[in-house]
PDB file of C-alpha atoms in Angstrom:
ATOM      1  CA  MET A   1     -67.955 -56.598  39.447  1.00 59.00           C
ATOM      2  CA  VAL A   2     -66.214 -59.959  39.258  1.00 67.00           C
ATOM      3  CA  SER A   3     -68.518 -62.936  38.932  1.00 80.00           C
ATOM      4  CA  LEU A   4     -68.169 -66.087  40.986  1.00 75.00           C
ATOM      5  CA  ARG A   5     -67.948 -68.123  37.812  1.00 80.00           C
ATOM      6  CA  GLY A   6     -65.059 -65.997  36.524  1.00 78.00           C
ATOM      7  CA  THR A   7     -63.242 -66.229  39.848  1.00 82.00           C
ATOM      8  CA  LEU A   8     -63.657 -69.999  40.026  1.00 83.00           C
ATOM      9  CA  GLY A   9     -62.622 -70.287  36.398  1.00 85.00           C
ATOM     10  CA  PHE A  10     -59.314 -68.737  37.410  1.00 88.00           C
ATOM     11  CA  LEU A  11     -58.791 -70.267  40.867  1.00 89.00           C
ATOM     12  CA  VAL A  12     -59.593 -73.891  40.054  1.00 92.00           C
ATOM     13  CA  PRO A  13     -56.893 -74.282  37.352  1.00 91.00           C
ATOM     14  CA  VAL A  14     -54.368 -72.493  39.566  1.00 92.00           C
ATOM     15  CA  ALA A  15     -55.179 -74.785  42.507  1.00 93.00           C
ATOM     16  CA  LEU A  16     -54.948 -77.864  40.274  1.00 94.00           C
ATOM     17  CA  ALA A  17     -51.593 -76.736  38.892  1.00 94.00           C
ATOM     18  CA  MET A  18     -50.263 -76.165  42.415  1.00 93.00           C
ATOM     19  CA  ALA A  19     -51.527 -79.564  43.603  1.00 94.00           C
ATOM     20  CA  TRP A  20     -49.946 -81.258  40.577  1.00 94.00           C
ATOM     21  CA  ALA A  21     -46.615 -79.496  41.191  1.00 93.00           C
ATOM     22  CA  GLU A  22     -46.624 -80.531  44.845  1.00 92.00           C
ATOM     23  CA  ALA A  23     -47.399 -84.150  43.916  1.00 91.00           C
ATOM     24  CA  VAL A  24     -44.592 -84.242  41.339  1.00 89.00           C
ATOM     25  CA  HIS A  25     -42.160 -82.695  43.824  1.00 85.00           C
ATOM     26  CA  TRP A  26     -43.140 -85.160  46.565  1.00 83.00           C
ATOM     27  CA  ARG A  27     -42.786 -88.142  44.219  1.00 83.00           C
ATOM     28  CA  ALA A  28     -39.414 -86.965  42.949  1.00 78.00           C
ATOM     29  CA  SER A  29     -38.116 -86.399  46.462  1.00 72.00           C
ATOM     30  CA  ARG A  30     -38.979 -89.984  47.368  1.00 71.00           C
ATOM     31  CA  ARG A  31     -38.097 -91.642  44.094  1.00 69.00           C
ATOM     32  CA  LEU A  32     -34.955 -89.915  42.897  1.00 59.00           C
ATOM     33  CA  ALA A  33     -33.264 -89.645  46.250  1.00 61.00           C
ATOM     34  CA  ASN A  34     -31.417 -92.798  47.150  1.00 62.00           C
ATOM     35  CA  PRO A  35     -30.595 -92.256  50.815  1.00 59.00           C
ATOM     36  CA  ASP A  36     -27.385 -93.680  52.163  1.00 58.00           C
ATOM     37  CA  ARG A  37     -28.429 -95.351  55.393  1.00 63.00           C
ATOM     38  CA  GLU A  38     -24.815 -95.857  56.453  1.00 72.00           C
ATOM     39  CA  GLY A  39     -23.827 -92.251  57.054  1.00 73.00           C
ATOM     40  CA  THR A  40     -24.927 -89.054  58.703  1.00 80.00           C
ATOM     41  CA  GLU A  41     -27.803 -87.065  57.279  1.00 83.00           C
ATOM     42  CA  ALA A  42     -27.433 -83.291  57.033  1.00 87.00           C
ATOM     43  CA  VAL A  43     -30.280 -80.795  56.723  1.00 88.00           C
ATOM     44  CA  VAL A  44     -29.321 -77.194  55.917  1.00 89.00           C
ATOM     45  CA  VAL A  45     -31.770 -74.483  56.971  1.00 88.00           C
ATOM     46  CA  LEU A  46     -31.233 -71.122  55.300  1.00 86.00           C
ATOM     47  CA  GLY A  47     -32.241 -67.958  57.074  1.00 80.00           C
ATOM     48  CA  TYR A  48     -31.773 -64.239  56.863  1.00 76.00           C
ATOM     49  CA  ARG A  49     -31.278 -61.310  59.180  1.00 75.00           C
ATOM     50  CA  ASN A  50     -33.815 -60.628  61.891  1.00 77.00           C
ATOM     51  CA  PRO A  51     -34.834 -57.026  62.542  1.00 76.00           C
ATOM     52  CA  ASP A  52     -34.886 -57.829  66.261  1.00 76.00           C
ATOM     53  CA  GLU A  53     -31.741 -59.721  67.265  1.00 74.00           C
ATOM     54  CA  SER A  54     -33.313 -61.038  70.472  1.00 81.00           C
ATOM     55  CA  ARG A  55     -35.913 -63.180  68.678  1.00 83.00           C
ATOM     56  CA  ALA A  56     -36.178 -65.070  65.392  1.00 82.00           C
ATOM     57  CA  ASN A  57     -38.692 -63.618  62.969  1.00 84.00           C
ATOM     58  CA  ALA A  58     -41.688 -65.587  61.661  1.00 87.00           C
ATOM     59  CA  MET A  59     -39.990 -66.675  58.420  1.00 85.00           C
ATOM     60  CA  ASN A  60     -36.903 -67.998  60.215  1.00 85.00           C
ATOM     61  CA  ARG A  61     -39.071 -69.851  62.743  1.00 87.00           C
ATOM     62  CA  TRP A  62     -41.073 -71.389  59.885  1.00 89.00           C
ATOM     63  CA  ARG A  63     -37.872 -72.451  58.104  1.00 88.00           C
ATOM     64  CA  ALA A  64     -36.482 -73.959  61.310  1.00 88.00           C
ATOM     65  CA  ARG A  65     -39.644 -76.027  61.812  1.00 90.00           C
ATOM     66  CA  ALA A  66     -39.503 -77.187  58.164  1.00 90.00           C
ATOM     67  CA  GLY A  67     -35.855 -78.186  58.631  1.00 88.00           C
ATOM     68  CA  LEU A  68     -36.653 -80.197  61.729  1.00 90.00           C
ATOM     69  CA  ARG A  69     -39.548 -81.909  59.933  1.00 89.00           C
ATOM     70  CA  SER A  70     -37.107 -82.849  57.154  1.00 88.00           C
ATOM     71  CA  VAL A  71     -34.945 -84.954  59.451  1.00 89.00           C
ATOM     72  CA  ASP A  72     -35.317 -88.636  58.566  1.00 84.00           C
ATOM     73  CA  PRO A  73     -36.174 -90.628  61.712  1.00 85.00           C
ATOM     74  CA  ALA A  74     -34.733 -93.750  60.074  1.00 81.00           C
ATOM     75  CA  ALA A  75     -31.296 -92.152  59.547  1.00 83.00           C
ATOM     76  CA  PRO A  76     -28.548 -93.468  61.829  1.00 85.00           C
ATOM     77  CA  SER A  77     -27.610 -89.909  62.791  1.00 87.00           C
ATOM     78  CA  SER A  78     -28.645 -86.433  61.695  1.00 89.00           C
ATOM     79  CA  ARG A  79     -27.226 -82.948  61.819  1.00 91.00           C
ATOM     80  CA  VAL A  80     -29.232 -79.782  61.306  1.00 90.00           C
ATOM     81  CA  VAL A  81     -27.198 -76.771  60.144  1.00 90.00           C
ATOM     82  CA  PHE A  82     -28.767 -73.331  60.584  1.00 86.00           C
ATOM     83  CA  CYS A  83     -27.113 -70.641  58.503  1.00 86.00           C
ATOM     84  CA  GLY A  84     -27.724 -67.439  56.601  1.00 76.00           C
ATOM     85  CA  GLY A  85     -28.258 -63.813  57.309  1.00 64.00           C
ATOM     86  CA  PRO A  86     -25.823 -60.978  56.813  1.00 61.00           C
ATOM     87  CA  HIS A  87     -23.257 -60.242  59.467  1.00 61.00           C
ATOM     88  CA  GLU A  88     -22.078 -56.854  60.596  1.00 63.00           C
ATOM     89  CA  TRP A  89     -18.327 -56.976  60.477  1.00 61.00           C
ATOM     90  CA  ALA A  90     -16.300 -55.076  63.018  1.00 51.00           C
ATOM     91  CA  PRO A  91     -13.660 -52.769  61.531  1.00 58.00           C
ATOM     92  CA  LEU A  92     -10.117 -54.109  61.713  1.00 55.00           C
TER      93      LEU A  92
END
């Protein structure tokens, strides 16, 4: 049987490492990016094929929401490009 102490001894360092990685990523995204406020911003949202073509699957919906959240409200104009997923090509 796994003890609570052993489980916490594993989970706490993993959680701290994940929190540190997120903080470093957030800081780098704000610090290293020098946005050009003069032009158009573009956000590319990658997707993949949906089993049901009539509705986007959960992962594609999640990616679309993340892409929309990534749009900078201070940008003069923005474009969101949705792409990805294999296509079935018709024979020539």
